[in-house]
Amino acid sequence: MRNYVLVYINGRRVEVAGPDVFGSLSDLLRREQGLVGTKIVCEEGDCGSCTVLIGRLDGKKLRYQSVDSCIQFMCQLDCCHIVTVEGLKMNGTLHPVQQAMVDYHGSQCGFCTPGFVMSMAVMFETKDRLSDQDLRCGLTGNLCRCTGYVPIIEAGMMLDGARMSRLDGLYPPQAMIDEFEAHGREPVCVEADCAAPGLGPDVRTYFKPVDVEGAVAFKKDHPDVKIIAGGTDVGVQINKRVIDPKVIMSLCSLPGLCGLIYKDDTLVTGAMASWTEIEEYIRDIVPQFHKILAVFASAQIKNVATIGGNIANASPIADSLPFLYVMNAEVELTGVKGTRRVNINNFYKGYKVLAMKPDELITRVHIPLPQPDETLRLYKVSKRRDLDISTFTAGILMRRDGDTIDWARIAYGGVGPNIIRTSKTERFLAGKTFTEETLREAGRIARTEITPITDVRAGKDYRCQLAENILVKFYYDCCEPAEALAAL
């Protein structure tokens, strides 16, 4: 069993051991490697100044994606190639993206510039030309406080990817791939005293399993273990001193927990499937869900955040959960005694309380998808359209026979300690005529089934009104344009 994390940084092999395993990637780059081009600002994965590129094994090649290094910890990065802004410059020559940022005055104070460069560079891994829309979507996770977005966009649009070296050209990958394949089959366990000088001891344990059996056995033996998948929430909690885990298990790249399969009208996702993978996969299969995924997080977050982590985090405003609720998705749980499935509507027993045994892990999610005679609508209300925490969410699935409602499933988020299925409202709708007045009355019933609170995002009364109004919006969304216009 290995006692270090193996990474390559700008093509150079690095073994990370001891306390550094428990630190963030941004800290290691700046403090241990002297690569200070990677900036640390928010430490929450919001501003993108710390963006670097991570190359992970994808079959027989390395696939590079942008990540926020401030909330990626070294214990998540075994067998990865890390490329920083310094690593784009080769033989004293600026990378074309870096040069374009100079030529088109894309840098003002310069603090955010490295992050913009990295996010733009990775887009050219798969495209020769970037449109205005490509850049606006691809750079949503990068914040420029000097409001210099126009020259940054201009710099990106003037570049020709066909004339620049891709990362495999800058860093021939075969040696890294060979070593990652060999070392990826080895479990990793690191114990280290992480106490500050003069204090201690502060012994911490990190374990990276290579199979599900090893993962559940470790979880059984360490009931206080903190599981890290994408780490986009856990990383923030660690940085902000909300949690201080002593035992960590990383599920990154665990075989059997990755991938997506669409078969028999059901989408089966591994718990470690990232939101980037899911967003790309369901673009044409479930366009309503794709619209939600397109705006709920930046590329840097979606590249690492996972569906299993989203479910396990148990947030009542998680953007995926209303969809999973109305589709009657099943969460597959694996423990030392085997595997079982739990309907997600029965998975949460209270605020942050899950129907899981101490040794169990979420391994897959089984999602029946909408049928041709079913109508699905998903809604997210937030102060910003993109990259914002939800104030209120809703999922509505309905089947009609002409103007008669056969049945409806309605799930609301942000109005209670968990996602709420409005069972009384659903019973009321069954057999009713699909009219505006029917949906208005359903909305009045729905607001009696929820228990919202007032917080920094919205007031209780506002959320109650949203719960009522969203059903009227659903009615108009389902009407043909001429029919909707006539009803006004």
Tab-separated table of C-alpha atoms in Angstrom:
chain	number	residue	atom	x	y	z
A	1	MET	CA	0.000	0.000	0.000
A	2	ARG	CA	1.375	3.383	-1.026
A	3	ASN	CA	1.939	6.124	1.556
A	4	TYR	CA	2.080	9.081	-0.816
A	5	VAL	CA	0.007	10.791	-3.502
A	6	LEU	CA	1.553	10.756	-6.970
A	7	VAL	CA	1.043	13.754	-9.234
A	8	TYR	CA	2.824	15.423	-12.101
A	9	ILE	CA	3.030	19.230	-12.013
A	10	ASN	CA	3.810	20.869	-15.336
A	11	GLY	CA	5.289	17.590	-16.527
A	12	ARG	CA	7.439	17.036	-13.432
A	13	ARG	CA	6.885	14.026	-11.173
A	14	VAL	CA	6.036	14.892	-7.554
A	15	GLU	CA	5.369	12.596	-4.593
A	16	VAL	CA	3.209	14.318	-1.980
A	17	ALA	CA	3.409	12.803	1.496
A	18	GLY	CA	2.820	13.677	5.125
A	19	PRO	CA	0.757	16.749	6.095
A	20	ASP	CA	0.778	18.118	2.529
A	21	VAL	CA	-1.637	15.340	1.528
A	22	PHE	CA	-4.310	17.036	3.662
A	23	GLY	CA	-3.732	20.525	2.256
A	24	SER	CA	-5.267	22.263	-0.726
A	25	LEU	CA	-3.766	22.147	-4.192
A	26	SER	CA	-3.449	25.938	-4.280
A	27	ASP	CA	-1.425	25.936	-1.061
A	28	LEU	CA	0.918	23.233	-2.349
A	29	LEU	CA	1.464	25.053	-5.637
A	30	ARG	CA	2.217	28.397	-4.023
A	31	ARG	CA	4.018	27.447	-0.806
A	32	GLU	CA	5.789	24.217	-1.716
A	33	GLN	CA	6.290	24.513	-5.464
A	34	GLY	CA	6.760	28.284	-5.765
A	35	LEU	CA	4.145	28.486	-8.525
A	36	VAL	CA	2.594	31.744	-7.371
A	37	GLY	CA	0.822	32.517	-10.632
A	38	THR	CA	-2.090	30.581	-9.157
A	39	LYS	CA	-3.884	33.162	-7.009
A	40	ILE	CA	-5.947	32.558	-3.870
A	41	VAL	CA	-8.837	34.950	-3.279
A	42	CYS	CA	-12.187	33.589	-2.100
A	43	GLU	CA	-11.189	30.031	-1.068
A	44	GLU	CA	-14.748	29.029	-1.941
A	45	GLY	CA	-14.476	28.106	-5.626
A	46	ASP	CA	-16.427	31.202	-6.670
A	47	CYS	CA	-14.008	33.605	-8.343
A	48	GLY	CA	-11.821	31.330	-10.480
A	49	SER	CA	-8.544	33.150	-9.767
A	50	CYS	CA	-7.016	29.849	-8.636
A	51	THR	CA	-8.014	27.918	-11.780
A	52	VAL	CA	-5.598	25.231	-12.930
A	53	LEU	CA	-5.959	22.324	-15.345
A	54	ILE	CA	-6.132	18.726	-14.197
A	55	GLY	CA	-5.384	15.837	-16.544
A	56	ARG	CA	-6.963	12.538	-15.516
A	57	LEU	CA	-6.898	9.153	-17.187
A	58	ASP	CA	-9.751	8.722	-19.650
A	59	GLY	CA	-9.211	5.355	-21.233
A	60	LYS	CA	-5.738	5.481	-22.761
A	61	LYS	CA	-5.361	9.252	-22.757
A	62	LEU	CA	-5.306	12.213	-20.394
A	63	ARG	CA	-8.394	14.411	-20.399
A	64	TYR	CA	-7.815	17.942	-19.131
A	65	GLN	CA	-10.412	20.014	-17.307
A	66	SER	CA	-10.381	23.258	-15.362
A	67	VAL	CA	-10.777	23.141	-11.571
A	68	ASP	CA	-10.674	25.590	-8.668
A	69	SER	CA	-7.472	24.615	-6.901
A	70	CYS	CA	-8.481	26.319	-3.644
A	71	ILE	CA	-11.109	23.644	-2.929
A	72	GLN	CA	-9.283	20.698	-4.450
A	73	PHE	CA	-7.186	18.867	-1.873
A	74	MET	CA	-4.150	16.759	-2.615
A	75	CYS	CA	-5.902	13.673	-1.276
A	76	GLN	CA	-8.269	13.955	-4.277
A	77	LEU	CA	-5.573	14.185	-6.921
A	78	ASP	CA	-3.665	10.917	-6.917
A	79	CYS	CA	-2.532	10.031	-10.451
A	80	CYS	CA	-3.264	13.428	-12.005
A	81	HIS	CA	-1.271	15.840	-14.146
A	82	ILE	CA	-1.596	19.418	-12.907
A	83	VAL	CA	-0.892	22.277	-15.302
A	84	THR	CA	-0.562	25.820	-13.937
A	85	VAL	CA	-0.377	29.150	-15.720
A	86	GLU	CA	3.429	28.918	-15.589
A	87	GLY	CA	3.201	25.562	-17.355
A	88	LEU	CA	1.615	27.045	-20.460
A	89	LYS	CA	4.743	29.029	-21.251
A	90	MET	CA	7.291	26.897	-23.088
A	91	ASN	CA	10.921	27.747	-23.872
A	92	GLY	CA	10.441	31.358	-22.862
A	93	THR	CA	7.501	31.885	-25.237
A	94	LEU	CA	4.068	32.832	-23.994
A	95	HIS	CA	1.202	30.499	-24.814
A	96	PRO	CA	-1.049	32.017	-27.526
A	97	VAL	CA	-3.798	32.598	-24.947
A	98	GLN	CA	-1.368	34.458	-22.707
A	99	GLN	CA	-0.096	36.509	-25.637
A	100	ALA	CA	-3.639	37.362	-26.747
A	101	MET	CA	-4.451	38.639	-23.257
A	102	VAL	CA	-1.442	40.967	-23.592
A	103	ASP	CA	-2.232	42.071	-27.140
A	104	TYR	CA	-5.894	42.827	-26.465
A	105	HIS	CA	-5.373	44.358	-23.014
A	106	GLY	CA	-7.257	41.583	-21.246
A	107	SER	CA	-5.474	42.191	-17.950
A	108	GLN	CA	-6.009	45.162	-15.643
A	109	CYS	CA	-5.038	44.592	-12.015
A	110	GLY	CA	-3.938	41.114	-13.132
A	111	PHE	CA	-5.098	39.177	-10.106
A	112	CYS	CA	-7.774	37.256	-11.980
A	113	THR	CA	-5.805	36.952	-15.230
A	114	PRO	CA	-4.159	33.554	-14.620
A	115	GLY	CA	-7.546	31.993	-13.973
A	116	PHE	CA	-9.019	33.446	-17.175
A	117	VAL	CA	-6.012	32.210	-19.127
A	118	MET	CA	-6.385	28.658	-17.822
A	119	SER	CA	-10.147	28.514	-18.434
A	120	MET	CA	-9.672	29.811	-21.976
A	121	ALA	CA	-6.733	27.535	-22.739
A	122	VAL	CA	-8.642	24.360	-21.880
A	123	MET	CA	-11.470	25.357	-24.234
A	124	PHE	CA	-9.003	25.156	-27.117
A	125	GLU	CA	-8.312	21.535	-26.243
A	126	THR	CA	-11.496	20.596	-28.106
A	127	LYS	CA	-12.173	23.581	-30.396
A	128	ASP	CA	-10.209	25.576	-32.959
A	129	ARG	CA	-12.405	28.655	-32.721
A	130	LEU	CA	-14.404	30.069	-29.834
A	131	SER	CA	-17.589	32.049	-30.304
A	132	ASP	CA	-18.794	34.825	-28.054
A	133	GLN	CA	-21.248	32.346	-26.516
A	134	ASP	CA	-18.512	29.720	-25.983
A	135	LEU	CA	-16.457	32.239	-24.068
A	136	ARG	CA	-19.302	33.618	-22.022
A	137	CYS	CA	-20.318	30.111	-20.946
A	138	GLY	CA	-16.779	28.815	-20.498
A	139	LEU	CA	-15.673	31.789	-18.389
A	140	THR	CA	-18.682	31.969	-16.070
A	141	GLY	CA	-16.557	30.665	-13.230
A	142	ASN	CA	-14.017	33.488	-13.556
A	143	LEU	CA	-14.667	36.847	-11.935
A	144	CYS	CA	-12.970	40.058	-13.090
A	145	ARG	CA	-13.298	42.706	-10.401
A	146	CYS	CA	-12.023	45.402	-12.766
A	147	THR	CA	-14.898	44.644	-15.181
A	148	GLY	CA	-12.509	43.961	-18.039
A	149	TYR	CA	-14.659	41.325	-19.700
A	150	VAL	CA	-14.864	42.929	-23.162
A	151	PRO	CA	-11.122	42.741	-23.966
A	152	ILE	CA	-10.968	39.243	-22.472
A	153	ILE	CA	-13.734	38.079	-24.812
A	154	GLU	CA	-12.046	39.839	-27.739
A	155	ALA	CA	-8.763	38.082	-26.957
A	156	GLY	CA	-10.450	34.688	-27.011
A	157	MET	CA	-12.325	35.293	-30.236
A	158	MET	CA	-9.168	36.295	-32.123
A	159	LEU	CA	-7.350	33.037	-31.373
A	160	ASP	CA	-6.972	30.122	-33.787
A	161	GLY	CA	-6.664	26.844	-31.904
A	162	ALA	CA	-5.423	25.029	-34.987
A	163	ARG	CA	-2.182	27.021	-34.736
A	164	MET	CA	-1.437	26.308	-31.089
A	165	SER	CA	-0.060	23.251	-29.327
A	166	ARG	CA	-2.493	21.251	-27.263
A	167	LEU	CA	-1.437	20.052	-23.830
A	168	ASP	CA	-0.412	16.647	-25.167
A	169	GLY	CA	1.988	18.526	-27.428
A	170	LEU	CA	3.398	20.561	-24.556
A	171	TYR	CA	3.605	17.522	-22.282
A	172	PRO	CA	3.877	14.173	-24.108
A	173	PRO	CA	1.564	12.014	-22.014
A	174	GLN	CA	2.652	8.415	-22.487
A	175	ALA	CA	5.080	8.192	-19.551
A	176	MET	CA	2.502	9.760	-17.237
A	177	ILE	CA	-0.248	7.470	-18.536
A	178	ASP	CA	1.883	4.366	-17.960
A	179	GLU	CA	2.692	5.380	-14.403
A	180	PHE	CA	-0.867	6.418	-13.587
A	181	GLU	CA	-2.177	3.078	-14.853
A	182	ALA	CA	0.303	1.170	-12.694
A	183	HIS	CA	-0.050	3.282	-9.553
A	184	GLY	CA	-3.816	3.672	-9.892
A	185	ARG	CA	-4.201	-0.002	-9.006
A	186	GLU	CA	-2.598	0.569	-5.597
A	187	PRO	CA	-4.571	1.692	-2.544
A	188	VAL	CA	-3.121	4.707	-0.746
A	189	CYS	CA	-3.019	5.248	3.008
A	190	VAL	CA	-1.318	8.218	4.653
A	191	GLU	CA	-1.103	8.976	8.368
A	192	ALA	CA	0.482	12.258	9.380
A	193	ASP	CA	0.738	14.609	12.334
A	194	CYS	CA	-0.635	17.880	10.983
A	195	ALA	CA	-0.160	19.899	14.165
A	196	ALA	CA	1.174	23.436	13.878
A	197	PRO	CA	4.620	24.054	15.431
A	198	GLY	CA	4.374	24.028	19.207
A	199	LEU	CA	1.015	22.270	19.173
A	200	GLY	CA	-0.050	18.719	18.830
A	201	PRO	CA	-0.421	15.980	18.225
A	202	ASP	CA	-2.973	16.213	15.388
A	203	VAL	CA	-2.851	12.852	13.646
A	204	ARG	CA	-4.894	12.511	10.470
A	205	THR	CA	-5.579	9.561	8.201
A	206	TYR	CA	-6.224	9.488	4.466
A	207	PHE	CA	-7.314	6.425	2.523
A	208	LYS	CA	-7.907	5.971	-1.199
A	209	PRO	CA	-9.509	2.600	-1.999
A	210	VAL	CA	-9.255	0.875	-5.347
A	211	ASP	CA	-12.578	-0.971	-5.169
A	212	VAL	CA	-16.002	-0.557	-3.579
A	213	GLU	CA	-15.409	-3.471	-1.214
A	214	GLY	CA	-12.370	-1.774	0.268
A	215	ALA	CA	-14.253	1.516	0.542
A	216	VAL	CA	-17.209	0.121	2.502
A	217	ALA	CA	-14.913	-1.931	4.755
A	218	PHE	CA	-12.937	1.216	5.625
A	219	LYS	CA	-16.161	3.151	6.258
A	220	LYS	CA	-17.386	0.396	8.589
A	221	ASP	CA	-14.136	0.510	10.573
A	222	HIS	CA	-14.011	4.339	10.659
A	223	PRO	CA	-17.514	5.665	11.436
A	224	ASP	CA	-16.170	9.227	11.702
A	225	VAL	CA	-14.716	9.212	8.175
A	226	LYS	CA	-15.402	12.186	5.897
A	227	ILE	CA	-16.082	11.025	2.353
A	228	ILE	CA	-14.697	13.234	-0.417
A	229	ALA	CA	-15.994	12.898	-3.958
A	230	GLY	CA	-15.783	16.176	-5.876
A	231	GLY	CA	-15.231	18.050	-2.623
A	232	THR	CA	-16.831	21.272	-3.841
A	233	ASP	CA	-18.803	21.643	-0.614
A	234	VAL	CA	-16.459	19.818	1.755
A	235	GLY	CA	-13.539	21.912	0.495
A	236	VAL	CA	-15.334	25.144	1.358
A	237	GLN	CA	-16.278	23.832	4.795
A	238	ILE	CA	-12.657	22.888	5.510
A	239	ASN	CA	-11.299	26.246	4.299
A	240	LYS	CA	-13.836	28.190	6.360
A	241	ARG	CA	-13.136	26.050	9.462
A	242	VAL	CA	-16.680	24.694	9.574
A	243	ILE	CA	-15.382	21.118	9.711
A	244	ASP	CA	-12.005	19.652	10.597
A	245	PRO	CA	-12.015	15.984	9.552
A	246	LYS	CA	-9.418	13.683	11.072
A	247	VAL	CA	-10.138	10.741	8.771
A	248	ILE	CA	-10.705	11.233	5.036
A	249	MET	CA	-11.540	8.754	2.302
A	250	SER	CA	-11.399	9.845	-1.319
A	251	LEU	CA	-13.594	8.068	-3.856
A	252	CYS	CA	-12.038	9.844	-6.838
A	253	SER	CA	-11.873	7.646	-9.928
A	254	LEU	CA	-13.077	4.597	-7.998
A	255	PRO	CA	-13.922	1.909	-10.598
A	256	GLY	CA	-17.595	1.054	-10.638
A	257	LEU	CA	-18.733	4.470	-9.441
A	258	CYS	CA	-18.182	6.319	-12.713
A	259	GLY	CA	-19.978	6.401	-16.044
A	260	LEU	CA	-23.549	6.697	-17.338
A	261	ILE	CA	-25.822	4.191	-19.069
A	262	TYR	CA	-29.169	4.917	-20.763
A	263	LYS	CA	-31.199	1.745	-21.146
A	264	ASP	CA	-34.904	0.858	-21.057
A	265	ASP	CA	-35.944	4.479	-20.492
A	266	THR	CA	-33.765	4.673	-17.387
A	267	LEU	CA	-30.573	6.631	-16.865
A	268	VAL	CA	-28.133	4.894	-14.516
A	269	THR	CA	-25.331	7.110	-13.282
A	270	GLY	CA	-22.377	6.149	-11.178
A	271	ALA	CA	-22.276	8.117	-7.937
A	272	MET	CA	-18.989	9.675	-9.070
A	273	ALA	CA	-20.364	10.863	-12.416
A	274	SER	CA	-19.593	14.574	-12.645
A	275	TRP	CA	-22.179	17.186	-13.505
A	276	THR	CA	-20.196	18.015	-16.642
A	277	GLU	CA	-20.558	14.412	-17.810
A	278	ILE	CA	-24.258	14.324	-16.936
A	279	GLU	CA	-24.951	17.693	-18.567
A	280	GLU	CA	-23.356	16.571	-21.822
A	281	TYR	CA	-25.051	13.177	-21.744
A	282	ILE	CA	-28.637	14.342	-21.165
A	283	ARG	CA	-28.594	17.368	-23.487
A	284	ASP	CA	-31.024	15.771	-25.936
A	285	ILE	CA	-32.488	13.107	-23.650
A	286	VAL	CA	-33.889	15.417	-20.936
A	287	PRO	CA	-33.589	19.019	-22.178
A	288	GLN	CA	-35.447	20.379	-19.123
A	289	PHE	CA	-32.819	18.967	-16.774
A	290	HIS	CA	-30.057	20.120	-19.093
A	291	LYS	CA	-31.336	23.721	-18.792
A	292	ILE	CA	-31.039	23.526	-15.000
A	293	LEU	CA	-27.539	22.032	-15.116
A	294	ALA	CA	-26.389	24.659	-17.611
A	295	VAL	CA	-26.791	27.476	-15.084
A	296	PHE	CA	-26.308	26.030	-11.633
A	297	ALA	CA	-22.505	26.021	-11.458
A	298	SER	CA	-19.325	27.011	-13.263
A	299	ALA	CA	-17.265	24.639	-15.388
A	300	GLN	CA	-14.640	24.420	-12.643
A	301	ILE	CA	-17.268	23.176	-10.192
A	302	LYS	CA	-19.206	20.914	-12.552
A	303	ASN	CA	-15.998	19.234	-13.729
A	304	VAL	CA	-15.517	17.706	-10.259
A	305	ALA	CA	-18.856	17.903	-8.407
A	306	THR	CA	-20.766	14.614	-8.491
A	307	ILE	CA	-24.361	13.477	-8.407
A	308	GLY	CA	-23.617	11.213	-5.438
A	309	GLY	CA	-22.152	14.121	-3.506
A	310	ASN	CA	-25.142	16.299	-4.346
A	311	ILE	CA	-27.505	13.666	-2.961
A	312	ALA	CA	-25.407	12.887	0.118
A	313	ASN	CA	-25.034	16.569	0.973
A	314	ALA	CA	-28.814	16.594	1.527
A	315	SER	CA	-29.354	20.278	0.881
A	316	PRO	CA	-33.033	21.304	0.648
A	317	ILE	CA	-32.061	23.653	-2.179
A	318	ALA	CA	-29.969	21.190	-4.201
A	319	ASP	CA	-30.831	21.895	-7.819
A	320	SER	CA	-30.952	18.244	-8.896
A	321	LEU	CA	-33.309	16.938	-6.224
A	322	PRO	CA	-36.744	18.164	-7.457
A	323	PHE	CA	-36.041	16.379	-10.749
A	324	LEU	CA	-34.943	13.194	-8.983
A	325	TYR	CA	-37.987	13.328	-6.695
A	326	VAL	CA	-40.638	13.612	-9.411
A	327	MET	CA	-38.912	10.925	-11.482
A	328	ASN	CA	-38.959	8.538	-8.482
A	329	ALA	CA	-35.221	8.013	-8.801
A	330	GLU	CA	-33.675	5.239	-6.734
A	331	VAL	CA	-30.443	5.607	-4.793
A	332	GLU	CA	-28.326	2.469	-4.870
A	333	LEU	CA	-26.500	1.854	-1.592
A	334	THR	CA	-23.662	-0.616	-1.115
A	335	GLY	CA	-22.458	-1.893	2.267
A	336	VAL	CA	-20.523	-4.830	3.596
A	337	LYS	CA	-23.661	-7.022	3.317
A	338	GLY	CA	-24.468	-6.120	-0.269
A	339	THR	CA	-26.493	-3.662	-2.309
A	340	ARG	CA	-29.999	-2.237	-1.944
A	341	ARG	CA	-32.060	0.562	-3.494
A	342	VAL	CA	-34.034	3.311	-1.776
A	343	ASN	CA	-36.535	5.573	-3.533
A	344	ILE	CA	-35.200	9.086	-3.118
A	345	ASN	CA	-38.585	10.200	-1.784
A	346	ASN	CA	-37.825	7.995	1.251
A	347	PHE	CA	-34.110	8.735	1.455
A	348	TYR	CA	-34.173	11.794	3.735
A	349	LYS	CA	-35.470	11.247	7.264
A	350	GLY	CA	-34.885	14.799	8.484
A	351	TYR	CA	-32.551	17.717	7.891
A	352	LYS	CA	-29.249	16.136	6.767
A	353	VAL	CA	-30.445	12.734	8.032
A	354	LEU	CA	-30.102	9.952	5.453
A	355	ALA	CA	-31.593	6.467	5.290
A	356	MET	CA	-28.117	4.940	5.128
A	357	LYS	CA	-26.410	2.386	7.326
A	358	PRO	CA	-23.036	3.393	8.811
A	359	ASP	CA	-21.056	1.240	6.382
A	360	GLU	CA	-22.978	2.156	3.223
A	361	LEU	CA	-21.929	4.294	0.286
A	362	ILE	CA	-24.007	5.711	-2.536
A	363	THR	CA	-22.793	3.779	-5.575
A	364	ARG	CA	-25.351	4.495	-8.328
A	365	VAL	CA	-28.497	6.461	-9.077
A	366	HIS	CA	-31.292	4.940	-11.193
A	367	ILE	CA	-33.438	7.609	-12.860
A	368	PRO	CA	-36.553	6.669	-14.887
A	369	LEU	CA	-36.877	9.315	-17.591
A	370	PRO	CA	-40.039	11.080	-18.809
A	371	GLN	CA	-42.251	9.230	-21.262
A	372	PRO	CA	-43.595	10.874	-24.459
A	373	ASP	CA	-47.036	11.365	-22.867
A	374	GLU	CA	-45.590	13.022	-19.742
A	375	THR	CA	-44.773	16.696	-19.323
A	376	LEU	CA	-41.763	17.715	-17.213
A	377	ARG	CA	-40.932	21.234	-16.117
A	378	LEU	CA	-38.130	22.255	-13.758
A	379	TYR	CA	-37.820	25.679	-12.140
A	380	LYS	CA	-35.095	27.502	-10.246
A	381	VAL	CA	-35.616	30.912	-8.640
A	382	SER	CA	-32.510	32.790	-7.512
A	383	LYS	CA	-31.194	36.331	-7.302
A	384	ARG	CA	-28.906	35.690	-10.283
A	385	ARG	CA	-29.684	33.453	-13.222
A	386	ASP	CA	-26.272	31.787	-13.310
A	387	LEU	CA	-24.100	30.313	-10.576
A	388	ASP	CA	-26.344	31.230	-7.685
A	389	ILE	CA	-27.705	29.370	-4.699
A	390	SER	CA	-31.390	28.704	-5.196
A	391	THR	CA	-34.085	30.558	-3.299
A	392	PHE	CA	-36.767	28.141	-4.481
A	393	THR	CA	-36.812	25.121	-6.773
A	394	ALA	CA	-39.590	23.025	-8.247
A	395	GLY	CA	-40.077	19.914	-10.321
A	396	ILE	CA	-43.467	19.126	-11.899
A	397	LEU	CA	-44.233	15.967	-13.860
A	398	MET	CA	-47.743	15.487	-15.262
A	399	ARG	CA	-49.550	13.074	-17.529
A	400	ARG	CA	-52.744	14.171	-19.277
A	401	ASP	CA	-55.374	12.472	-21.383
A	402	GLY	CA	-56.552	15.344	-23.532
A	403	ASP	CA	-57.716	18.024	-21.095
A	404	THR	CA	-57.912	15.629	-18.157
A	405	ILE	CA	-55.041	15.321	-15.699
A	406	ASP	CA	-54.299	11.642	-15.054
A	407	TRP	CA	-51.759	12.350	-12.337
A	408	ALA	CA	-49.119	14.831	-11.275
A	409	ARG	CA	-45.982	14.760	-9.176
A	410	ILE	CA	-44.807	18.010	-7.619
A	411	ALA	CA	-41.608	18.551	-5.629
A	412	TYR	CA	-40.543	21.844	-4.063
A	413	GLY	CA	-37.143	22.825	-2.689
A	414	GLY	CA	-36.209	25.673	-0.363
A	415	VAL	CA	-39.501	25.454	1.525
A	416	GLY	CA	-38.633	22.998	4.303
A	417	PRO	CA	-35.813	20.983	5.853
A	418	ASN	CA	-35.921	18.606	2.883
A	419	ILE	CA	-37.415	18.584	-0.596
A	420	ILE	CA	-41.201	18.399	-0.182
A	421	ARG	CA	-43.599	16.350	-2.302
A	422	THR	CA	-46.985	18.102	-2.204
A	423	SER	CA	-49.144	15.010	-1.790
A	424	LYS	CA	-52.445	16.834	-1.119
A	425	THR	CA	-51.941	18.961	-4.215
A	426	GLU	CA	-51.166	15.890	-6.299
A	427	ARG	CA	-54.343	14.158	-5.109
A	428	PHE	CA	-56.389	17.276	-5.882
A	429	LEU	CA	-55.111	17.435	-9.466
A	430	ALA	CA	-55.808	13.786	-10.343
A	431	GLY	CA	-58.859	13.642	-12.625
A	432	LYS	CA	-59.282	17.436	-12.863
A	433	THR	CA	-59.544	19.412	-16.084
A	434	PHE	CA	-56.314	21.097	-17.100
A	435	THR	CA	-57.284	24.768	-16.803
A	436	GLU	CA	-55.775	27.890	-15.330
A	437	GLU	CA	-58.304	27.886	-12.485
A	438	THR	CA	-57.457	24.263	-11.652
A	439	LEU	CA	-53.767	25.122	-11.389
A	440	ARG	CA	-54.510	28.273	-9.381
A	441	GLU	CA	-56.502	26.243	-6.871
A	442	ALA	CA	-53.718	23.648	-6.789
A	443	GLY	CA	-51.278	26.449	-5.975
A	444	ARG	CA	-53.419	27.582	-3.067
A	445	ILE	CA	-53.355	24.042	-1.706
A	446	ALA	CA	-49.609	23.688	-2.303
A	447	ARG	CA	-48.751	26.675	-0.125
A	448	THR	CA	-50.465	24.963	2.828
A	449	GLU	CA	-48.142	21.952	2.509
A	450	ILE	CA	-44.836	23.744	2.920
A	451	THR	CA	-42.906	25.131	5.890
A	452	PRO	CA	-40.516	27.776	4.544
A	453	ILE	CA	-38.381	30.035	6.703
A	454	THR	CA	-37.058	33.551	6.263
A	455	ASP	CA	-33.324	33.700	5.587
A	456	VAL	CA	-30.789	35.806	3.680
A	457	ARG	CA	-32.144	34.696	0.300
A	458	ALA	CA	-35.871	35.277	0.765
A	459	GLY	CA	-38.730	35.686	3.185
A	460	LYS	CA	-41.242	33.051	4.235
A	461	ASP	CA	-44.163	34.844	2.551
A	462	TYR	CA	-42.241	35.204	-0.705
A	463	ARG	CA	-41.517	31.478	-0.827
A	464	CYS	CA	-45.158	30.677	-0.090
A	465	GLN	CA	-46.213	32.884	-2.982
A	466	LEU	CA	-43.691	31.198	-5.268
A	467	ALA	CA	-45.107	27.798	-4.341
A	468	GLU	CA	-48.521	29.019	-5.431
A	469	ASN	CA	-47.485	30.942	-8.543
A	470	ILE	CA	-45.208	28.288	-9.992
A	471	LEU	CA	-48.186	26.064	-10.801
A	472	VAL	CA	-49.804	28.862	-12.786
A	473	LYS	CA	-46.529	29.333	-14.630
A	474	PHE	CA	-46.505	25.603	-15.345
A	475	TYR	CA	-49.966	25.942	-16.894
A	476	TYR	CA	-48.855	28.703	-19.264
A	477	ASP	CA	-45.607	26.913	-20.077
A	478	CYS	CA	-47.673	23.926	-21.232
A	479	CYS	CA	-50.100	25.955	-23.361
A	480	GLU	CA	-49.569	26.508	-27.061
A	481	PRO	CA	-48.518	30.137	-27.731
A	482	ALA	CA	-51.889	31.118	-29.245
A	483	GLU	CA	-53.770	29.423	-26.425
A	484	ALA	CA	-51.649	31.156	-23.787
A	485	LEU	CA	-52.129	34.526	-25.471
A	486	ALA	CA	-55.910	34.064	-25.585
A	487	ALA	CA	-55.974	33.339	-21.863
A	488	LEU	CA	-54.347	36.655	-20.971
